[in-house]
PDB file of C-alpha atoms in Angstrom:
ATOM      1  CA  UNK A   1     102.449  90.072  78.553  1.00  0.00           C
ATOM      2  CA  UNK A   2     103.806  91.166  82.297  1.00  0.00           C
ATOM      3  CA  UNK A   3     104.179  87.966  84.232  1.00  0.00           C
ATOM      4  CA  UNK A   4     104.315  88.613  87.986  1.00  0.00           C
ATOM      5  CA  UNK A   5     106.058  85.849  90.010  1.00  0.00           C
ATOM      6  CA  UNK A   6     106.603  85.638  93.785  1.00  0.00           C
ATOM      7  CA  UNK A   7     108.882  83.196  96.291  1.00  0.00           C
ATOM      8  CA  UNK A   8     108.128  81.632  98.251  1.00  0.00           C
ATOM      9  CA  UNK A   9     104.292  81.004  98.186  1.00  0.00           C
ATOM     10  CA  UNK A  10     104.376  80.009 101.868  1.00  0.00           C
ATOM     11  CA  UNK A  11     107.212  81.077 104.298  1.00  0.00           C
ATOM     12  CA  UNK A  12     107.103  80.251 108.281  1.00  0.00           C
ATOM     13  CA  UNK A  13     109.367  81.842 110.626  1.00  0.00           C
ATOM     14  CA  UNK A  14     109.838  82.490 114.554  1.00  0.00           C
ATOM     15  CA  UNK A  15     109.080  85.949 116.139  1.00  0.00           C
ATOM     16  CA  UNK A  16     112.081  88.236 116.057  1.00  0.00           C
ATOM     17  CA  UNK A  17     113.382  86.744 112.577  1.00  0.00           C
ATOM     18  CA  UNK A  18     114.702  89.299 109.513  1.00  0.00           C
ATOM     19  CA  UNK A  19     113.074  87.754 106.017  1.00  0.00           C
ATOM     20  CA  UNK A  20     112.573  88.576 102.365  1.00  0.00           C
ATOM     21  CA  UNK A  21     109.759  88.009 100.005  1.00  0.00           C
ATOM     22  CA  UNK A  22     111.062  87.929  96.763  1.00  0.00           C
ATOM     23  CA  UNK A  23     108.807  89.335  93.332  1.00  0.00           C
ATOM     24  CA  UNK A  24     109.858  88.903  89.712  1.00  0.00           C
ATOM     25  CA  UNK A  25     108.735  90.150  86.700  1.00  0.00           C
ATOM     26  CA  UNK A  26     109.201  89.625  83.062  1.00  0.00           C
ATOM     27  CA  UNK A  27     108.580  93.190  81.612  1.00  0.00           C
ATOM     28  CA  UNK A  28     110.863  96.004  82.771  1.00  0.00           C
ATOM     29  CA  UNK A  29     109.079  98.960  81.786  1.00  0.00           C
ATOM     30  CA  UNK A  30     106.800  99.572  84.499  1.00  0.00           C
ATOM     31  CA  UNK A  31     105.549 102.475  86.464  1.00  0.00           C
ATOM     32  CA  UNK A  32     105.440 101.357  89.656  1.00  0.00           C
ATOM     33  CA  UNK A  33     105.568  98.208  91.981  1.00  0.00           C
ATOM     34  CA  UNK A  34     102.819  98.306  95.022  1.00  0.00           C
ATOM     35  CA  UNK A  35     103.201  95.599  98.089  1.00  0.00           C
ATOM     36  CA  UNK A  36     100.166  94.798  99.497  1.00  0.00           C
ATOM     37  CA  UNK A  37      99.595  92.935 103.113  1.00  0.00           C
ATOM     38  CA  UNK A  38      96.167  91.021 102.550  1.00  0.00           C
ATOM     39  CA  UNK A  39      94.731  89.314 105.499  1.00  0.00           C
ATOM     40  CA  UNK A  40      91.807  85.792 105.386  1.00  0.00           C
ATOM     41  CA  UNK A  41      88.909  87.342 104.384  1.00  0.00           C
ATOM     42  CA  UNK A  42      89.543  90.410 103.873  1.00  0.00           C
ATOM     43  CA  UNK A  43      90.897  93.295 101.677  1.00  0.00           C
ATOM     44  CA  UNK A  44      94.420  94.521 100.659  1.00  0.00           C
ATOM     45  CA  UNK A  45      96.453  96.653 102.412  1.00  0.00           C
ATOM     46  CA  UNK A  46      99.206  99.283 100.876  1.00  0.00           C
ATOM     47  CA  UNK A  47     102.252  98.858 102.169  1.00  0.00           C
ATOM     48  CA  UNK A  48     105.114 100.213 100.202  1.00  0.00           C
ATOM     49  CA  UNK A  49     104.777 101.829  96.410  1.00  0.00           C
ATOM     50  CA  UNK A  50     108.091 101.898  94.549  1.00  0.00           C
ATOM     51  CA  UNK A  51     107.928 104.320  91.431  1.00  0.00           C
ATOM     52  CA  UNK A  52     109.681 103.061  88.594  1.00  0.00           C
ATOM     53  CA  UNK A  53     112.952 105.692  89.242  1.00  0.00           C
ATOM     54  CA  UNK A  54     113.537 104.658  92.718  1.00  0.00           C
ATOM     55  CA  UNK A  55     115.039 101.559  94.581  1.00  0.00           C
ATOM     56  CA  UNK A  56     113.827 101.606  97.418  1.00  0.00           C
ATOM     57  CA  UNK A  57     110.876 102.577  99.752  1.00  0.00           C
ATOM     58  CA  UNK A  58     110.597 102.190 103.635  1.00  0.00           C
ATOM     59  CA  UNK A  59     108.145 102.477 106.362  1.00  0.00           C
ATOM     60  CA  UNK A  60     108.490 101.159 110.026  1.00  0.00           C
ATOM     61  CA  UNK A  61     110.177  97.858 110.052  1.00  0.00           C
ATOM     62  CA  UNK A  62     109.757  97.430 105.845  1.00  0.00           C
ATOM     63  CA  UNK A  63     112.173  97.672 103.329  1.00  0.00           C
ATOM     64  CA  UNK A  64     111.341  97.353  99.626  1.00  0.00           C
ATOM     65  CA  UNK A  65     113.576  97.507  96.854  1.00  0.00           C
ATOM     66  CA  UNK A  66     113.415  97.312  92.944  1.00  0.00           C
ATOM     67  CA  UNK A  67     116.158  96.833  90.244  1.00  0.00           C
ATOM     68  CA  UNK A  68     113.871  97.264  87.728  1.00  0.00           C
ATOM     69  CA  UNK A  69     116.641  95.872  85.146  1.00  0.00           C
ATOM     70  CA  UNK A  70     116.657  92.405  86.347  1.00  0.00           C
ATOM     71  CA  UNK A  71     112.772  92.431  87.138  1.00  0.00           C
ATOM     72  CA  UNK A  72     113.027  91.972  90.781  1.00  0.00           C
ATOM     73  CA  UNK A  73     111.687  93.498  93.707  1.00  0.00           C
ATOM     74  CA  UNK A  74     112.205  92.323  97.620  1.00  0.00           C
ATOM     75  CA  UNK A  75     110.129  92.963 100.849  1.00  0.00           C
ATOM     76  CA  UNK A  76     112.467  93.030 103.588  1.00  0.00           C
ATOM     77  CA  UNK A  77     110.748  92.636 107.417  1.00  0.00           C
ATOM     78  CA  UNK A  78     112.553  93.510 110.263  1.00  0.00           C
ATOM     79  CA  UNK A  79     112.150  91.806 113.545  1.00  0.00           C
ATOM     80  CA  UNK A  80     109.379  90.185 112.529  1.00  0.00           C
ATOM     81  CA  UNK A  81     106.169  89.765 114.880  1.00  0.00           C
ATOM     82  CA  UNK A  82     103.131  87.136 114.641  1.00  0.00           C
ATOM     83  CA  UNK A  83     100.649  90.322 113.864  1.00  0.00           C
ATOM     84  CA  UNK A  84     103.011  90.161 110.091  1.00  0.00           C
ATOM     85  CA  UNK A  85     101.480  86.869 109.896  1.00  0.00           C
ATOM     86  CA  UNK A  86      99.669  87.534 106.126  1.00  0.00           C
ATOM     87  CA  UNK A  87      99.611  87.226 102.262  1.00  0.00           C
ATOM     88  CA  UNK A  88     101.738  89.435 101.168  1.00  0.00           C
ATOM     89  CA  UNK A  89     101.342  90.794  97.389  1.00  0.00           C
ATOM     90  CA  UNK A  90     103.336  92.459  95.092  1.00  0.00           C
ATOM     91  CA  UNK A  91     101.697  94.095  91.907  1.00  0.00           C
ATOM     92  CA  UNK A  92     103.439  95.637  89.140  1.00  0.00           C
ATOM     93  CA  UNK A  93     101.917  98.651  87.362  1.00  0.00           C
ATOM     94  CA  UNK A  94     102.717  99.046  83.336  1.00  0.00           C
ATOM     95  CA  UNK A  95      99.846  99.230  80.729  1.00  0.00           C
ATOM     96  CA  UNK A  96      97.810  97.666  83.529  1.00  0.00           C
ATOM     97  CA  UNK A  97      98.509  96.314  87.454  1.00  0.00           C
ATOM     98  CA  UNK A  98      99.347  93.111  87.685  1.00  0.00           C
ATOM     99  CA  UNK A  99      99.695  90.416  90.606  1.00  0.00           C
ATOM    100  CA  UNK A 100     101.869  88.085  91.572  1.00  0.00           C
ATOM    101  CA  UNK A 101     100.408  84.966  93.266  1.00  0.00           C
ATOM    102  CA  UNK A 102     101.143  86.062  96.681  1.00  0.00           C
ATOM    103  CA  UNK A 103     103.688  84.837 100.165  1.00  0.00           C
ATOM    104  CA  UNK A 104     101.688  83.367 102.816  1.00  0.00           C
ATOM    105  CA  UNK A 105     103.757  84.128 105.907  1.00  0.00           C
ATOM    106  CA  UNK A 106     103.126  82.749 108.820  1.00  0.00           C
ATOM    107  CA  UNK A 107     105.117  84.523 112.428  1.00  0.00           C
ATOM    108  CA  UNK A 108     105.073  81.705 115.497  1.00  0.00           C
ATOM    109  CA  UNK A 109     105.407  83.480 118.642  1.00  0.00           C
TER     110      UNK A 109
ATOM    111  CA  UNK B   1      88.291 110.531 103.794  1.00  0.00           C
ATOM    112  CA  UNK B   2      86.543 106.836 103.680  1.00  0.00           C
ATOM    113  CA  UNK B   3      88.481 104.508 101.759  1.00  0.00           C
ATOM    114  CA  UNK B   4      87.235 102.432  98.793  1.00  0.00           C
ATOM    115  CA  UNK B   5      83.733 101.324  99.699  1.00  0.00           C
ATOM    116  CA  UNK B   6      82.367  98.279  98.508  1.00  0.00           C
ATOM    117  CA  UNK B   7      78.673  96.605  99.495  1.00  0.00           C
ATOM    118  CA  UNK B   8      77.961  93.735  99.841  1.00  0.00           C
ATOM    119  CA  UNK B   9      80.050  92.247 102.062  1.00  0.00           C
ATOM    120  CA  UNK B  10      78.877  89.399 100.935  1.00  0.00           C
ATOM    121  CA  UNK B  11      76.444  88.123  98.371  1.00  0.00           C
ATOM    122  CA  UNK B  12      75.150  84.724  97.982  1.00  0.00           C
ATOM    123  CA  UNK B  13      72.874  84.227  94.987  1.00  0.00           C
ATOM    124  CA  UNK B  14      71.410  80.867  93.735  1.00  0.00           C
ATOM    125  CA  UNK B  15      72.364  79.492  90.174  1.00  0.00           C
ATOM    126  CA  UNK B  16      71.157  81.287  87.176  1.00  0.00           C
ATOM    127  CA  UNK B  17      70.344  84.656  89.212  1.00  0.00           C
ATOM    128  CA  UNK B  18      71.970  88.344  88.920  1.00  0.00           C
ATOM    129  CA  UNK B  19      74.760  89.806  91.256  1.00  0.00           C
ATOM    130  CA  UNK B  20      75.360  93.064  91.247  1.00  0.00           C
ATOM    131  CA  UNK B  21      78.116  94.086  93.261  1.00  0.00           C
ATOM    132  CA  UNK B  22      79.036  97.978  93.952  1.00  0.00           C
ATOM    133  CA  UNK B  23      82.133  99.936  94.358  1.00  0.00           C
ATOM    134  CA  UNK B  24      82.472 103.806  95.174  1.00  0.00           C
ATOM    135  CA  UNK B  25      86.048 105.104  94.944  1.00  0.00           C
ATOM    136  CA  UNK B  26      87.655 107.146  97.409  1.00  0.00           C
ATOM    137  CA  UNK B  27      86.923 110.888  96.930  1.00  0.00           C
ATOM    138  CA  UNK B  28      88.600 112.618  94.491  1.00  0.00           C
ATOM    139  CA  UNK B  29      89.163 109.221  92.467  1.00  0.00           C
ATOM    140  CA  UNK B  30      87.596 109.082  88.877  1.00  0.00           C
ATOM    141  CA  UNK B  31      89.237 105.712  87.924  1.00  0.00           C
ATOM    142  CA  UNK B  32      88.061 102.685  89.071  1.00  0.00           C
ATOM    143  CA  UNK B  33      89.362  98.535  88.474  1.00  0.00           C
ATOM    144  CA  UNK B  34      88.197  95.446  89.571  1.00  0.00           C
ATOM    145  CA  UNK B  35      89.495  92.071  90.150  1.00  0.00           C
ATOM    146  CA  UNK B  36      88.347  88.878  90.594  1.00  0.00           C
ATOM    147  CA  UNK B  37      90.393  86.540  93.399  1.00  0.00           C
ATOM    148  CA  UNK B  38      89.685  82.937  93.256  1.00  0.00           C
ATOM    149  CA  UNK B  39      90.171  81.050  96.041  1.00  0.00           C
ATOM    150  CA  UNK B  40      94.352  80.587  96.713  1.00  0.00           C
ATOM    151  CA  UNK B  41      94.895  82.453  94.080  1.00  0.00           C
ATOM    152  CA  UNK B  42      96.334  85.969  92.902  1.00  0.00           C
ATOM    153  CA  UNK B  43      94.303  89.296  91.660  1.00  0.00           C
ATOM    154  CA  UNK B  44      92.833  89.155  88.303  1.00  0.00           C
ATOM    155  CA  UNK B  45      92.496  92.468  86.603  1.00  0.00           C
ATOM    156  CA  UNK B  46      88.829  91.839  84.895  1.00  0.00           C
ATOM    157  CA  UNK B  47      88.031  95.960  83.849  1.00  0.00           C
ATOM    158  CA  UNK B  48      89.363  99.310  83.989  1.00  0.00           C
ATOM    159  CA  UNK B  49      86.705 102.325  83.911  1.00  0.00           C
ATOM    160  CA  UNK B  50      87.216 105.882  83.941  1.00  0.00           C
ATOM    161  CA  UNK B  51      83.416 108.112  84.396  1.00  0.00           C
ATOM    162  CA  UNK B  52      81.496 107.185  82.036  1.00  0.00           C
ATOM    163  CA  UNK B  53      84.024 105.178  80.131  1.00  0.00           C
ATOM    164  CA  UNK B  54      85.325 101.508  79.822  1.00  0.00           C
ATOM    165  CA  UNK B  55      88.858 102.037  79.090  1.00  0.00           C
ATOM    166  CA  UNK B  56      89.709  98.780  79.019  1.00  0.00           C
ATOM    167  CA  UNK B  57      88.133  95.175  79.515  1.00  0.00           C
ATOM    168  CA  UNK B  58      90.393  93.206  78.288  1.00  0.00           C
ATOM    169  CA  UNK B  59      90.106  90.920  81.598  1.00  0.00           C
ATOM    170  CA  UNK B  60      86.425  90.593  81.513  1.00  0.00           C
ATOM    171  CA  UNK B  61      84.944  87.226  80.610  1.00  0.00           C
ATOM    172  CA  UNK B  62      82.879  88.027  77.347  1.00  0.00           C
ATOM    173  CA  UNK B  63      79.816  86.565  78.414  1.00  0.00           C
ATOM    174  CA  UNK B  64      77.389  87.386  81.305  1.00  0.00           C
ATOM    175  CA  UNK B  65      79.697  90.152  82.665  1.00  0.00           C
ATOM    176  CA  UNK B  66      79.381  93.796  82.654  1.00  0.00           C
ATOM    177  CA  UNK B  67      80.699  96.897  84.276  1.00  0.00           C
ATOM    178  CA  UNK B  68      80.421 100.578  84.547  1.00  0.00           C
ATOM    179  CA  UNK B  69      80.787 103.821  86.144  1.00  0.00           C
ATOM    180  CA  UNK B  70      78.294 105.970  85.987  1.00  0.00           C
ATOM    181  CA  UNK B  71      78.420 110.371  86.314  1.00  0.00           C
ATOM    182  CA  UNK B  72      76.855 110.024  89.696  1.00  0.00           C
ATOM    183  CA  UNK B  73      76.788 107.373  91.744  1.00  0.00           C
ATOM    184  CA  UNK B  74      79.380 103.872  92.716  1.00  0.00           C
ATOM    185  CA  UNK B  75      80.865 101.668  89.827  1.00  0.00           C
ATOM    186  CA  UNK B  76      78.441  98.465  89.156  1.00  0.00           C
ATOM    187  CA  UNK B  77      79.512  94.656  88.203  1.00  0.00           C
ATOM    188  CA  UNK B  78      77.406  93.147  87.231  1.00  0.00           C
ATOM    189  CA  UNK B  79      77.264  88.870  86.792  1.00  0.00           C
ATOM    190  CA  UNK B  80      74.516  87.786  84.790  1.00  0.00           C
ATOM    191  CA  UNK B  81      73.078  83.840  85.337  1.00  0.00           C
ATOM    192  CA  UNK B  82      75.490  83.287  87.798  1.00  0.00           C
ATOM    193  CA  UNK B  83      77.383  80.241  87.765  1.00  0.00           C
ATOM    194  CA  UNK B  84      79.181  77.797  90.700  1.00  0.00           C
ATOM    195  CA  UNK B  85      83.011  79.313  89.130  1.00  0.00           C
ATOM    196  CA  UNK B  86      81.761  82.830  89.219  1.00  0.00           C
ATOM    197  CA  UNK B  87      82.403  82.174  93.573  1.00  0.00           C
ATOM    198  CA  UNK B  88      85.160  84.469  94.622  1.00  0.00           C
ATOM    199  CA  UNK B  89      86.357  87.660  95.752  1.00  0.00           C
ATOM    200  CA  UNK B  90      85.651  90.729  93.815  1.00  0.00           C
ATOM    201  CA  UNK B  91      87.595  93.425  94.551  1.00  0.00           C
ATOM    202  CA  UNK B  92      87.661  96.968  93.514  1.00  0.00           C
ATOM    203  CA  UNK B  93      90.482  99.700  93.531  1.00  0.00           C
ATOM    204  CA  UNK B  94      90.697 103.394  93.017  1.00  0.00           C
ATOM    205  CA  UNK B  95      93.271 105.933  91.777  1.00  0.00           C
ATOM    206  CA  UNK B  96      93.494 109.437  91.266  1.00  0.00           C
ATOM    207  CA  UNK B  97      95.273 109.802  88.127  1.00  0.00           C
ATOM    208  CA  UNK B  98      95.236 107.454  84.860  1.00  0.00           C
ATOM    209  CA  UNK B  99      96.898 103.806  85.157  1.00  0.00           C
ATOM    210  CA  UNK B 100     100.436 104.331  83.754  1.00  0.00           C
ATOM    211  CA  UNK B 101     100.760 107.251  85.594  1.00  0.00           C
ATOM    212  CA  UNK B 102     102.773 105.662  88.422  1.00  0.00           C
ATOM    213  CA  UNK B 103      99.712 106.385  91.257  1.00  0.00           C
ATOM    214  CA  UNK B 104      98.755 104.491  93.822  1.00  0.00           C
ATOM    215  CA  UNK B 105      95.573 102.428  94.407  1.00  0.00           C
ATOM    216  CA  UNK B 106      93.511 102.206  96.754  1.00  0.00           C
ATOM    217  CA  UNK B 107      91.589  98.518  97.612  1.00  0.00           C
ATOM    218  CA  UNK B 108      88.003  98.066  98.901  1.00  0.00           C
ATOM    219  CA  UNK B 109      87.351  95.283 101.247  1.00  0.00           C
ATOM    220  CA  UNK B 110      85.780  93.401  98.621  1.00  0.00           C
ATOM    221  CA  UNK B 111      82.465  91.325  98.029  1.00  0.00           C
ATOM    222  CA  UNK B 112      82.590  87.539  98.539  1.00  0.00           C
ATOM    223  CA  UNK B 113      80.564  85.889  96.044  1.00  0.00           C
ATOM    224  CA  UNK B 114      78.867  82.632  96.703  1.00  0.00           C
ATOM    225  CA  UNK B 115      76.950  80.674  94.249  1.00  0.00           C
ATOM    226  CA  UNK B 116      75.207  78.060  95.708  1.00  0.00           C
TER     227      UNK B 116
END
């Protein structure tokens, strides 16, 4: 059974910072890893969807990566900025899509 | 092209009543999951559906819960005699090809379920 683990579960940085969200999984043979931005209250966002035969994805000031043999994928943000401040979700597609727990990040201006 | 719509917003239903809560998929999507979200905690897969089809509902309590996805018309959950731990977020996604497949989905906005 695909076990979906992500560190930290809360992260707090200052404006302008580079960080990493870090996702782990136990099963390597997987489709596809999504990261999702999910805000209070509301719904999830796509951000970046990683198919199992690449390593990495990017889009703006995101960088995602997968080595699918260790079971790891990271969510690198660039310069970051308090509207990043969010759950951020990682979900790993095989025989069904399954989430990890989630990063709460919070940007101080 | 709306994304995945899902109504209510918000549903609050008393102890022992039905909740239905609705999802239509973005168009061109003919497969449909939902997930439950518990309060600080991740995405539960509960049901996959395909038209017409349960393909699998392995995540779906066995009790009280049902789901499908009619030819025309959104995808339906249904909670039967609520209870106070059915409260959460339900939220429904929406690809274009099979799971497995390596496609993306596509999230609704969910319905909040309160069970007072």
């Amino acid at each position: 059974k695909q076990e979906v683990t992500q560190i930290p579960a809360a992260l707090s940085v200052p404006e302008g910072e580079n960080l990493v969200l870090n996702c782990s999984f136990t099963d390597s043979a997987i489709y596809n890893l999504q990261w999702f931005r999910q805000d209070p209250g509301k719904g999830l966002t796509s951000l970046l969807l990683i198919q199992s035969s690449q390593r990495e994805q990017t889009s703006g000031r995101l960088n995602a990566s997968l080595d699918k043999s260790s079971g790891r994928s990271t969510l690198y943000i660039a310069a970051s900025q308090p509207g990043d401040s969010a759950t951020y979700l990682c979900a790993v597609s095989s025989n069904d899509m399954r989430f990890g727990a989630g990063t709460r990040l919070t940007v101080k201006p | 092209n709306a994304g995945v719509m899902q109504n209510p917003r918000h549903l609050v239903r008393r102890r022992g009543q039905e909740a239905r809560l609705r999802c239509s998929p973005m168009k061109g999507h003919s497969h449909v999951y939902w997930y439950r979200q518990l309060p600080e905690e991740g995405l539960k897969f509960m049901v996959y559906l395909q038209k017409e089809n349960i393909i699998d509902e392995s995540g779906m309590p066995k009790e009280r819960f049902s789901a499908e996805f009619p030819k025309e018309g959104p995808s339906i959950l249904r909670i039967q005699q609520v209870v106070r731990g059915d409260s959460a977020a339900y939220f429904c996604a929406s690809s274009q090809g099979a799971r497995g497949l390596g496609t993306e989905a596509f999230f609704g906005q969910g319905t909040r379920l309160t069970v007072v």
